[in-house]
PDB file of C-alpha atoms in Angstrom:
ATOM      1  CA  UNK A   1     171.928-119.354 272.337  1.00 88.00           C
ATOM      2  CA  UNK A   2     171.072-115.770 273.054  1.00 91.00           C
ATOM      3  CA  UNK A   3     174.264-113.889 272.298  1.00 92.00           C
ATOM      4  CA  UNK A   4     173.007-110.486 273.422  1.00 94.00           C
ATOM      5  CA  UNK A   5     170.002-108.352 274.357  1.00 94.00           C
ATOM      6  CA  UNK A   6     169.778-104.501 274.172  1.00 95.00           C
ATOM      7  CA  UNK A   7     167.064-102.035 275.173  1.00 95.00           C
ATOM      8  CA  UNK A   8     166.397 -98.823 273.195  1.00 95.00           C
ATOM      9  CA  UNK A   9     165.509 -97.075 276.519  1.00 93.00           C
ATOM     10  CA  UNK A  10     167.670 -97.062 279.577  1.00 91.00           C
ATOM     11  CA  UNK A  11     164.184 -96.668 281.450  1.00 91.00           C
ATOM     12  CA  UNK A  12     163.753-100.105 280.616  1.00 93.00           C
ATOM     13  CA  UNK A  13     166.293-102.657 282.077  1.00 94.00           C
ATOM     14  CA  UNK A  14     166.557-106.375 282.305  1.00 94.00           C
ATOM     15  CA  UNK A  15     168.048-109.273 283.947  1.00 93.00           C
ATOM     16  CA  UNK A  16     169.943-111.703 283.322  1.00 90.00           C
ATOM     17  CA  UNK A  17     172.254-109.246 281.360  1.00 91.00           C
ATOM     18  CA  UNK A  18     175.449-111.369 281.094  1.00 90.00           C
ATOM     19  CA  UNK A  19     176.005-113.356 277.528  1.00 91.00           C
ATOM     20  CA  UNK A  20     176.039-115.499 275.925  1.00 91.00           C
ATOM     21  CA  UNK A  21     172.997-117.307 277.666  1.00 89.00           C
ATOM     22  CA  UNK A  22     172.464-120.900 276.714  1.00 89.00           C
ATOM     23  CA  UNK A  23     169.053-122.369 276.665  1.00 88.00           C
ATOM     24  CA  UNK A  24     168.868-126.120 276.487  1.00 88.00           C
ATOM     25  CA  UNK A  25     166.780-127.771 273.882  1.00 85.00           C
ATOM     26  CA  UNK A  26     163.254-127.576 275.126  1.00 85.00           C
ATOM     27  CA  UNK A  27     163.985-125.288 277.995  1.00 89.00           C
ATOM     28  CA  UNK A  28     163.181-121.553 278.751  1.00 90.00           C
ATOM     29  CA  UNK A  29     164.930-118.642 280.189  1.00 89.00           C
ATOM     30  CA  UNK A  30     163.091-116.029 282.333  1.00 92.00           C
ATOM     31  CA  UNK A  31     163.743-112.479 281.629  1.00 92.00           C
ATOM     32  CA  UNK A  32     162.854-109.864 284.306  1.00 94.00           C
ATOM     33  CA  UNK A  33     162.078-106.435 282.505  1.00 94.00           C
ATOM     34  CA  UNK A  34     162.261-103.369 284.996  1.00 92.00           C
ATOM     35  CA  UNK A  35     160.580-100.041 284.242  1.00 89.00           C
ATOM     36  CA  UNK A  36     162.216 -97.101 286.188  1.00 85.00           C
ATOM     37  CA  UNK A  37     160.743 -94.144 284.616  1.00 84.00           C
ATOM     38  CA  UNK A  38     162.617 -90.804 284.906  1.00 80.00           C
ATOM     39  CA  UNK A  39     159.852 -88.716 283.390  1.00 79.00           C
ATOM     40  CA  UNK A  40     155.841 -88.714 283.451  1.00 79.00           C
ATOM     41  CA  UNK A  41     153.667 -89.849 280.837  1.00 83.00           C
ATOM     42  CA  UNK A  42     153.639 -92.587 278.283  1.00 90.00           C
ATOM     43  CA  UNK A  43     157.296 -94.344 277.592  1.00 91.00           C
ATOM     44  CA  UNK A  44     157.812 -96.672 274.956  1.00 94.00           C
ATOM     45  CA  UNK A  45     160.839 -98.912 274.098  1.00 93.00           C
ATOM     46  CA  UNK A  46     162.116-102.059 272.441  1.00 95.00           C
ATOM     47  CA  UNK A  47     164.186-105.233 273.699  1.00 95.00           C
ATOM     48  CA  UNK A  48     166.277-106.553 270.969  1.00 95.00           C
ATOM     49  CA  UNK A  49     167.156-110.367 271.362  1.00 94.00           C
ATOM     50  CA  UNK A  50     170.195-111.534 269.167  1.00 94.00           C
ATOM     51  CA  UNK A  51     170.404-115.368 268.989  1.00 92.00           C
ATOM     52  CA  UNK A  52     171.415-118.302 266.775  1.00 91.00           C
ATOM     53  CA  UNK A  53     167.886-119.370 265.898  1.00 90.00           C
ATOM     54  CA  UNK A  54     166.155-118.430 262.747  1.00 90.00           C
ATOM     55  CA  UNK A  55     164.480-114.807 262.609  1.00 91.00           C
ATOM     56  CA  UNK A  56     167.218-113.251 264.742  1.00 94.00           C
ATOM     57  CA  UNK A  57     167.100-110.600 265.913  1.00 95.00           C
ATOM     58  CA  UNK A  58     163.745-110.727 267.691  1.00 94.00           C
ATOM     59  CA  UNK A  59     162.122-107.443 268.726  1.00 95.00           C
ATOM     60  CA  UNK A  60     159.756-106.896 271.722  1.00 94.00           C
ATOM     61  CA  UNK A  61     157.959-103.637 272.060  1.00 95.00           C
ATOM     62  CA  UNK A  62     157.809-102.173 275.592  1.00 94.00           C
ATOM     63  CA  UNK A  63     155.672 -99.361 277.056  1.00 93.00           C
ATOM     64  CA  UNK A  64     154.968 -97.798 280.634  1.00 91.00           C
ATOM     65  CA  UNK A  65     153.432 -94.806 282.156  1.00 86.00           C
ATOM     66  CA  UNK A  66     155.421 -92.963 284.531  1.00 84.00           C
ATOM     67  CA  UNK A  67     153.742 -90.942 287.084  1.00 82.00           C
ATOM     68  CA  UNK A  68     155.023 -88.714 290.123  1.00 83.00           C
ATOM     69  CA  UNK A  69     155.295 -90.696 293.454  1.00 91.00           C
ATOM     70  CA  UNK A  70     154.280 -87.365 295.280  1.00 94.00           C
ATOM     71  CA  UNK A  71     151.262 -85.639 293.510  1.00 93.00           C
ATOM     72  CA  UNK A  72     149.955 -82.491 294.892  1.00 95.00           C
ATOM     73  CA  UNK A  73     146.611 -81.330 294.070  1.00 94.00           C
ATOM     74  CA  UNK A  74     147.790 -77.972 292.989  1.00 93.00           C
ATOM     75  CA  UNK A  75     150.912 -77.122 290.821  1.00 93.00           C
ATOM     76  CA  UNK A  76     150.962 -73.424 291.426  1.00 95.00           C
ATOM     77  CA  UNK A  77     149.217 -71.065 293.939  1.00 96.00           C
ATOM     78  CA  UNK A  78     148.185 -67.672 292.691  1.00 93.00           C
ATOM     79  CA  UNK A  79     146.201 -65.334 295.406  1.00 92.00           C
ATOM     80  CA  UNK A  80     144.726 -62.490 293.970  1.00 85.00           C
ATOM     81  CA  UNK A  81     143.738 -59.201 295.968  1.00 82.00           C
ATOM     82  CA  UNK A  82     144.290 -60.505 299.276  1.00 89.00           C
ATOM     83  CA  UNK A  83     143.229 -57.686 301.855  1.00 87.00           C
ATOM     84  CA  UNK A  84     146.059 -56.350 304.096  1.00 91.00           C
ATOM     85  CA  UNK A  85     146.003 -57.952 307.538  1.00 91.00           C
ATOM     86  CA  UNK A  86     143.950 -60.882 306.615  1.00 91.00           C
ATOM     87  CA  UNK A  87     144.657 -64.645 306.608  1.00 95.00           C
ATOM     88  CA  UNK A  88     143.912 -67.085 303.775  1.00 95.00           C
ATOM     89  CA  UNK A  89     144.034 -70.802 304.290  1.00 96.00           C
ATOM     90  CA  UNK A  90     144.361 -73.229 301.281  1.00 95.00           C
ATOM     91  CA  UNK A  91     144.107 -76.916 301.445  1.00 95.00           C
ATOM     92  CA  UNK A  92     146.484 -79.042 299.514  1.00 96.00           C
ATOM     93  CA  UNK A  93     145.905 -82.730 299.022  1.00 97.00           C
ATOM     94  CA  UNK A  94     149.202 -84.838 298.439  1.00 97.00           C
ATOM     95  CA  UNK A  95     148.668 -88.327 297.073  1.00 96.00           C
ATOM     96  CA  UNK A  96     151.296 -91.055 297.286  1.00 96.00           C
ATOM     97  CA  UNK A  97     151.202 -93.077 294.072  1.00 93.00           C
ATOM     98  CA  UNK A  98     153.879 -95.383 295.166  1.00 90.00           C
ATOM     99  CA  UNK A  99     153.539 -98.854 296.302  1.00 89.00           C
ATOM    100  CA  UNK A 100     155.292 -98.089 299.973  1.00 92.00           C
ATOM    101  CA  UNK A 101     154.526 -95.650 302.597  1.00 95.00           C
ATOM    102  CA  UNK A 102     156.346 -92.153 301.947  1.00 95.00           C
ATOM    103  CA  UNK A 103     157.668 -89.863 304.661  1.00 97.00           C
ATOM    104  CA  UNK A 104     156.903 -86.612 303.024  1.00 97.00           C
ATOM    105  CA  UNK A 105     158.381 -83.136 304.141  1.00 97.00           C
ATOM    106  CA  UNK A 106     156.710 -80.035 303.407  1.00 97.00           C
ATOM    107  CA  UNK A 107     158.992 -76.906 303.630  1.00 96.00           C
ATOM    108  CA  UNK A 108     158.513 -73.137 302.465  1.00 96.00           C
ATOM    109  CA  UNK A 109     161.626 -71.138 301.290  1.00 90.00           C
ATOM    110  CA  UNK A 110     161.709 -67.476 300.585  1.00 85.00           C
ATOM    111  CA  UNK A 111     158.238 -66.853 301.811  1.00 86.00           C
ATOM    112  CA  UNK A 112     157.918 -65.353 305.233  1.00 90.00           C
ATOM    113  CA  UNK A 113     154.182 -64.705 305.081  1.00 95.00           C
ATOM    114  CA  UNK A 114     153.543 -68.236 304.007  1.00 97.00           C
ATOM    115  CA  UNK A 115     153.141 -71.412 306.259  1.00 97.00           C
ATOM    116  CA  UNK A 116     152.432 -74.936 305.682  1.00 97.00           C
ATOM    117  CA  UNK A 117     151.083 -77.334 308.476  1.00 97.00           C
ATOM    118  CA  UNK A 118     152.174 -80.209 309.344  1.00 97.00           C
ATOM    119  CA  UNK A 119     155.744 -80.017 307.800  1.00 96.00           C
ATOM    120  CA  UNK A 120     156.173 -83.826 307.958  1.00 97.00           C
ATOM    121  CA  UNK A 121     153.708 -86.568 307.578  1.00 97.00           C
ATOM    122  CA  UNK A 122     153.528 -90.427 306.523  1.00 97.00           C
ATOM    123  CA  UNK A 123     151.279 -90.998 303.660  1.00 97.00           C
ATOM    124  CA  UNK A 124     150.203 -94.711 303.161  1.00 97.00           C
ATOM    125  CA  UNK A 125     150.894 -96.376 299.795  1.00 94.00           C
ATOM    126  CA  UNK A 126     148.029 -95.132 297.446  1.00 94.00           C
ATOM    127  CA  UNK A 127     146.785 -92.992 300.019  1.00 96.00           C
ATOM    128  CA  UNK A 128     146.626 -88.863 300.349  1.00 96.00           C
ATOM    129  CA  UNK A 129     146.709 -86.334 303.118  1.00 97.00           C
ATOM    130  CA  UNK A 130     145.531 -82.580 303.271  1.00 97.00           C
ATOM    131  CA  UNK A 131     147.977 -80.031 304.086  1.00 97.00           C
ATOM    132  CA  UNK A 132     146.937 -76.554 305.101  1.00 97.00           C
ATOM    133  CA  UNK A 133     148.749 -73.686 303.256  1.00 97.00           C
ATOM    134  CA  UNK A 134     148.338 -70.237 305.028  1.00 97.00           C
ATOM    135  CA  UNK A 135     149.054 -66.794 303.959  1.00 97.00           C
ATOM    136  CA  UNK A 136     149.040 -63.845 306.321  1.00 96.00           C
ATOM    137  CA  UNK A 137     148.838 -60.716 304.225  1.00 95.00           C
ATOM    138  CA  UNK A 138     151.169 -58.130 305.689  1.00 95.00           C
ATOM    139  CA  UNK A 139     149.876 -54.362 305.893  1.00 93.00           C
ATOM    140  CA  UNK A 140     151.803 -52.967 302.950  1.00 94.00           C
ATOM    141  CA  UNK A 141     150.107 -53.896 299.678  1.00 91.00           C
ATOM    142  CA  UNK A 142     152.359 -55.600 297.316  1.00 94.00           C
ATOM    143  CA  UNK A 143     153.147 -59.051 295.844  1.00 95.00           C
ATOM    144  CA  UNK A 144     154.581 -61.614 298.009  1.00 96.00           C
ATOM    145  CA  UNK A 145     156.207 -64.773 296.638  1.00 96.00           C
ATOM    146  CA  UNK A 146     157.371 -68.011 298.201  1.00 96.00           C
ATOM    147  CA  UNK A 147     158.300 -71.767 297.286  1.00 97.00           C
ATOM    148  CA  UNK A 148     156.742 -74.783 298.562  1.00 97.00           C
ATOM    149  CA  UNK A 149     158.430 -78.016 298.306  1.00 97.00           C
ATOM    150  CA  UNK A 150     157.034 -81.501 299.229  1.00 97.00           C
ATOM    151  CA  UNK A 151     159.878 -83.995 299.235  1.00 96.00           C
ATOM    152  CA  UNK A 152     160.631 -87.651 300.131  1.00 94.00           C
ATOM    153  CA  UNK A 153     163.910 -89.842 299.969  1.00 91.00           C
ATOM    154  CA  UNK A 154     164.573 -91.494 296.855  1.00 84.00           C
ATOM    155  CA  UNK A 155     161.796 -89.749 294.919  1.00 88.00           C
ATOM    156  CA  UNK A 156     161.846 -86.453 292.947  1.00 88.00           C
ATOM    157  CA  UNK A 157     160.342 -83.387 294.915  1.00 92.00           C
ATOM    158  CA  UNK A 158     157.371 -81.447 293.779  1.00 94.00           C
ATOM    159  CA  UNK A 159     157.972 -77.604 293.803  1.00 95.00           C
ATOM    160  CA  UNK A 160     155.126 -75.161 293.657  1.00 96.00           C
ATOM    161  CA  UNK A 161     155.504 -71.534 293.408  1.00 96.00           C
ATOM    162  CA  UNK A 162     153.519 -69.231 295.690  1.00 97.00           C
ATOM    163  CA  UNK A 163     152.164 -65.849 294.886  1.00 96.00           C
ATOM    164  CA  UNK A 164     149.824 -63.419 296.493  1.00 95.00           C
ATOM    165  CA  UNK A 165     148.773 -59.668 295.614  1.00 90.00           C
ATOM    166  CA  UNK A 166     147.879 -58.054 298.456  1.00 92.00           C
ATOM    167  CA  UNK A 167     145.616 -55.105 298.278  1.00 88.00           C
ATOM    168  CA  UNK A 168     144.231 -52.233 300.923  1.00 85.00           C
ATOM    169  CA  UNK A 169     140.744 -52.728 300.008  1.00 78.00           C
ATOM    170  CA  UNK A 170     138.373 -55.006 297.542  1.00 72.00           C
ATOM    171  CA  UNK A 171     135.036 -55.809 296.659  1.00 70.00           C
ATOM    172  CA  UNK A 172     131.829 -53.522 296.662  1.00 70.00           C
ATOM    173  CA  UNK A 173     132.742 -50.087 297.962  1.00 71.00           C
ATOM    174  CA  UNK A 174     131.015 -46.693 298.105  1.00 70.00           C
ATOM    175  CA  UNK A 175     132.709 -43.408 298.004  1.00 66.00           C
ATOM    176  CA  UNK A 176     130.870 -42.500 301.452  1.00 63.00           C
ATOM    177  CA  UNK A 177     129.089 -45.350 303.584  1.00 58.00           C
ATOM    178  CA  UNK A 178     126.894 -42.336 305.182  1.00 60.00           C
ATOM    179  CA  UNK A 179     125.829 -39.201 303.356  1.00 60.00           C
ATOM    180  CA  UNK A 180     124.150 -36.320 305.320  1.00 60.00           C
ATOM    181  CA  UNK A 181     122.869 -33.378 303.552  1.00 58.00           C
ATOM    182  CA  UNK A 182     120.491 -30.466 304.059  1.00 59.00           C
ATOM    183  CA  UNK A 183     117.027 -30.258 302.684  1.00 56.00           C
ATOM    184  CA  UNK A 184     116.701 -29.202 298.933  1.00 59.00           C
ATOM    185  CA  UNK A 185     120.086 -30.364 298.247  1.00 63.00           C
ATOM    186  CA  UNK A 186     121.041 -33.187 295.658  1.00 66.00           C
ATOM    187  CA  UNK A 187     124.241 -35.133 295.922  1.00 67.00           C
ATOM    188  CA  UNK A 188     125.814 -37.960 293.932  1.00 69.00           C
ATOM    189  CA  UNK A 189     127.429 -41.064 295.407  1.00 71.00           C
ATOM    190  CA  UNK A 190     129.652 -43.448 293.467  1.00 73.00           C
ATOM    191  CA  UNK A 191     129.739 -47.338 294.093  1.00 73.00           C
ATOM    192  CA  UNK A 192     132.769 -49.140 292.669  1.00 72.00           C
ATOM    193  CA  UNK A 193     133.735 -52.905 292.625  1.00 72.00           C
ATOM    194  CA  UNK A 194     137.609 -53.087 293.275  1.00 71.00           C
ATOM    195  CA  UNK A 195     140.160 -55.806 292.972  1.00 72.00           C
ATOM    196  CA  UNK A 196     137.946 -58.404 292.416  1.00 69.00           C
ATOM    197  CA  UNK A 197     139.238 -62.232 292.799  1.00 65.00           C
ATOM    198  CA  UNK A 198     137.496 -63.237 289.523  1.00 66.00           C
ATOM    199  CA  UNK A 199     136.199 -61.675 286.342  1.00 70.00           C
ATOM    200  CA  UNK A 200     132.868 -60.303 286.402  1.00 70.00           C
ATOM    201  CA  UNK A 201     129.593 -60.853 283.981  1.00 75.00           C
ATOM    202  CA  UNK A 202     126.776 -59.578 285.940  1.00 79.00           C
ATOM    203  CA  UNK A 203     125.843 -57.562 289.327  1.00 80.00           C
ATOM    204  CA  UNK A 204     122.605 -57.444 291.115  1.00 83.00           C
ATOM    205  CA  UNK A 205     121.816 -55.397 294.299  1.00 81.00           C
ATOM    206  CA  UNK A 206     119.103 -53.183 295.841  1.00 83.00           C
ATOM    207  CA  UNK A 207     119.057 -49.844 297.321  1.00 81.00           C
ATOM    208  CA  UNK A 208     116.854 -48.729 300.312  1.00 81.00           C
ATOM    209  CA  UNK A 209     115.655 -45.207 300.276  1.00 79.00           C
ATOM    210  CA  UNK A 210     114.036 -43.142 303.246  1.00 78.00           C
ATOM    211  CA  UNK A 211     115.037 -45.994 305.661  1.00 75.00           C
ATOM    212  CA  UNK A 212     115.238 -43.964 308.934  1.00 71.00           C
ATOM    213  CA  UNK A 213     111.703 -43.118 310.259  1.00 66.00           C
ATOM    214  CA  UNK A 214     112.749 -40.437 312.415  1.00 70.00           C
ATOM    215  CA  UNK A 215     114.584 -38.185 309.787  1.00 68.00           C
ATOM    216  CA  UNK A 216     112.366 -35.359 308.531  1.00 69.00           C
ATOM    217  CA  UNK A 217     114.369 -35.147 305.493  1.00 71.00           C
ATOM    218  CA  UNK A 218     112.737 -36.946 302.418  1.00 75.00           C
ATOM    219  CA  UNK A 219     115.071 -38.357 299.811  1.00 75.00           C
ATOM    220  CA  UNK A 220     113.914 -38.813 296.349  1.00 77.00           C
ATOM    221  CA  UNK A 221     115.664 -40.923 294.052  1.00 77.00           C
ATOM    222  CA  UNK A 222     116.656 -39.410 290.544  1.00 79.00           C
ATOM    223  CA  UNK A 223     118.714 -41.591 288.698  1.00 81.00           C
ATOM    224  CA  UNK A 224     121.545 -43.995 288.143  1.00 82.00           C
ATOM    225  CA  UNK A 225     124.158 -43.771 285.460  1.00 82.00           C
ATOM    226  CA  UNK A 226     126.649 -46.073 284.126  1.00 80.00           C
ATOM    227  CA  UNK A 227     130.562 -45.148 284.993  1.00 76.00           C
ATOM    228  CA  UNK A 228     133.180 -44.625 282.268  1.00 76.00           C
ATOM    229  CA  UNK A 229     134.665 -48.416 282.953  1.00 73.00           C
ATOM    230  CA  UNK A 230     131.063 -49.802 281.583  1.00 75.00           C
ATOM    231  CA  UNK A 231     130.062 -46.883 279.146  1.00 79.00           C
ATOM    232  CA  UNK A 232     129.924 -49.361 276.193  1.00 79.00           C
ATOM    233  CA  UNK A 233     126.713 -50.548 274.930  1.00 83.00           C
ATOM    234  CA  UNK A 234     127.802 -54.376 275.838  1.00 84.00           C
ATOM    235  CA  UNK A 235     127.133 -53.419 279.566  1.00 83.00           C
ATOM    236  CA  UNK A 236     123.268 -53.186 280.406  1.00 88.00           C
ATOM    237  CA  UNK A 237     122.020 -51.425 283.106  1.00 88.00           C
ATOM    238  CA  UNK A 238     118.479 -51.902 284.336  1.00 90.00           C
ATOM    239  CA  UNK A 239     116.768 -50.717 287.589  1.00 89.00           C
ATOM    240  CA  UNK A 240     113.229 -50.552 288.860  1.00 90.00           C
ATOM    241  CA  UNK A 241     111.951 -48.717 291.761  1.00 88.00           C
ATOM    242  CA  UNK A 242     109.224 -50.409 294.053  1.00 89.00           C
ATOM    243  CA  UNK A 243     107.036 -47.974 296.150  1.00 87.00           C
ATOM    244  CA  UNK A 244     107.222 -49.357 299.773  1.00 86.00           C
ATOM    245  CA  UNK A 245     105.181 -48.165 303.069  1.00 86.00           C
ATOM    246  CA  UNK A 246     104.897 -44.543 304.241  1.00 84.00           C
ATOM    247  CA  UNK A 247     106.794 -43.306 307.234  1.00 80.00           C
ATOM    248  CA  UNK A 248     105.151 -40.760 309.831  1.00 79.00           C
ATOM    249  CA  UNK A 249     106.994 -37.801 308.297  1.00 77.00           C
ATOM    250  CA  UNK A 250     105.185 -38.712 304.768  1.00 79.00           C
ATOM    251  CA  UNK A 251     108.282 -40.489 303.042  1.00 80.00           C
ATOM    252  CA  UNK A 252     107.965 -43.699 301.228  1.00 83.00           C
ATOM    253  CA  UNK A 253     110.412 -46.602 301.994  1.00 84.00           C
ATOM    254  CA  UNK A 254     111.453 -47.336 298.453  1.00 86.00           C
ATOM    255  CA  UNK A 255     113.545 -50.016 297.128  1.00 87.00           C
ATOM    256  CA  UNK A 256     115.753 -49.686 294.013  1.00 87.00           C
ATOM    257  CA  UNK A 257     116.480 -53.010 292.201  1.00 91.00           C
ATOM    258  CA  UNK A 258     119.623 -52.855 290.099  1.00 87.00           C
ATOM    259  CA  UNK A 259     120.969 -55.301 287.240  1.00 88.00           C
ATOM    260  CA  UNK A 260     124.275 -54.470 285.520  1.00 84.00           C
ATOM    261  CA  UNK A 261     125.040 -57.119 282.853  1.00 84.00           C
ATOM    262  CA  UNK A 262     127.546 -57.756 280.072  1.00 80.00           C
ATOM    263  CA  UNK A 263     126.340 -58.961 276.472  1.00 81.00           C
ATOM    264  CA  UNK A 264     129.789 -60.169 275.299  1.00 72.00           C
ATOM    265  CA  UNK A 265     132.740 -59.303 277.448  1.00 55.00           C
ATOM    266  CA  UNK A 266     134.080 -59.207 281.016  1.00 50.00           C
ATOM    267  CA  UNK A 267     135.389 -56.314 283.143  1.00 45.00           C
ATOM    268  CA  UNK A 268     137.328 -56.298 286.378  1.00 46.00           C
ATOM    269  CA  UNK A 269     136.439 -52.942 287.809  1.00 51.00           C
ATOM    270  CA  UNK A 270     133.444 -50.608 287.339  1.00 54.00           C
ATOM    271  CA  UNK A 271     131.713 -47.659 289.083  1.00 56.00           C
ATOM    272  CA  UNK A 272     128.093 -46.572 288.954  1.00 58.00           C
ATOM    273  CA  UNK A 273     126.951 -42.925 289.811  1.00 60.00           C
ATOM    274  CA  UNK A 274     124.048 -42.879 292.101  1.00 58.00           C
ATOM    275  CA  UNK A 275     122.113 -39.290 291.957  1.00 60.00           C
ATOM    276  CA  UNK A 276     119.886 -38.538 294.785  1.00 56.00           C
ATOM    277  CA  UNK A 277     117.979 -35.382 295.788  1.00 57.00           C
ATOM    278  CA  UNK A 278     116.520 -34.298 299.349  1.00 52.00           C
ATOM    279  CA  UNK A 279     113.393 -32.146 300.412  1.00 52.00           C
ATOM    280  CA  UNK A 280     111.520 -31.230 303.515  1.00 48.00           C
TER     281      UNK A 280
END
C-alpha cells in the first residue's frame, strides 16, 4: 500500500495523487510524472514514496531542462552611431521550441522610430521564422529607445530592449573634401574617424597627389603626423610614397600608402594631420 507521495519541487507533479493507493500482490501501479518548468535551465527534484513495504520511504531523483517556448536570436538590440535620416534593418530569428504550432505576436511599445514586420505569424513546432526589425533614424541626434515583445498564448513572453544612438556624421571624414590653394602656399588637412560602430585596431588607406592633369599647380607631399588622440607610442604610423607617371605640366601622380596600427590597445576616434605644399 502506498500511503503518500510527495514532490520536492512543484514543477514536478504526478498522478494518481489520491491516497492510500493499494496495489495487489504481484500487481503494479503506473505513476505519471509531469514536468512543467517555470524557469529555464537544469531543474532537479525528488519523489518520495511512503508505503508499508520494507525500506519506506523510497526516494526517486528527477531532473528536467527548462527552455523558452519562444526563443529569439537576440536578447537586446543596441545600434551604435546610426546616421541621421538613415534606415537600419535587422533580422531577428524566432524559434518555436514547443511541440505545437505557436501563433506569435510581435509588438513594439514606446518606440515610434522602430517597426517590426510581420506583426503576427504562426511558427510550426520546432520551426523558426525571421522577423525584420527596422529603425528609421530621426533628423535630431539622440538616443532612441523602445521595447519589442514576442508573445503567444499560454507561454511567457520574450522582451527585447531596443536602443539606437543617432549621430549626424560618422566614418572617415576630412575637414575639407576639396582644397584650393595658390602656388607657393602650404596647407594642412585633418582626417578624422568619428563615431565608429566598433573598436579600431588598424587603418590602411592611400592618398593620390597631382591627380588633376589640367592643373598648373604642382602639389608636393611634405609629411603626415599623428593627432593628439593617437600620440602615444602604442599607435604606429607608417607611410610610403610611390612615384607615378608624369603629367603634361611636369608633376608626378604620386600615391601615399598609409598604415596606422595599435600595438596593445584600442581607440574609438583619432585624427591625422596631412601637410602638403604647392608650387608652380
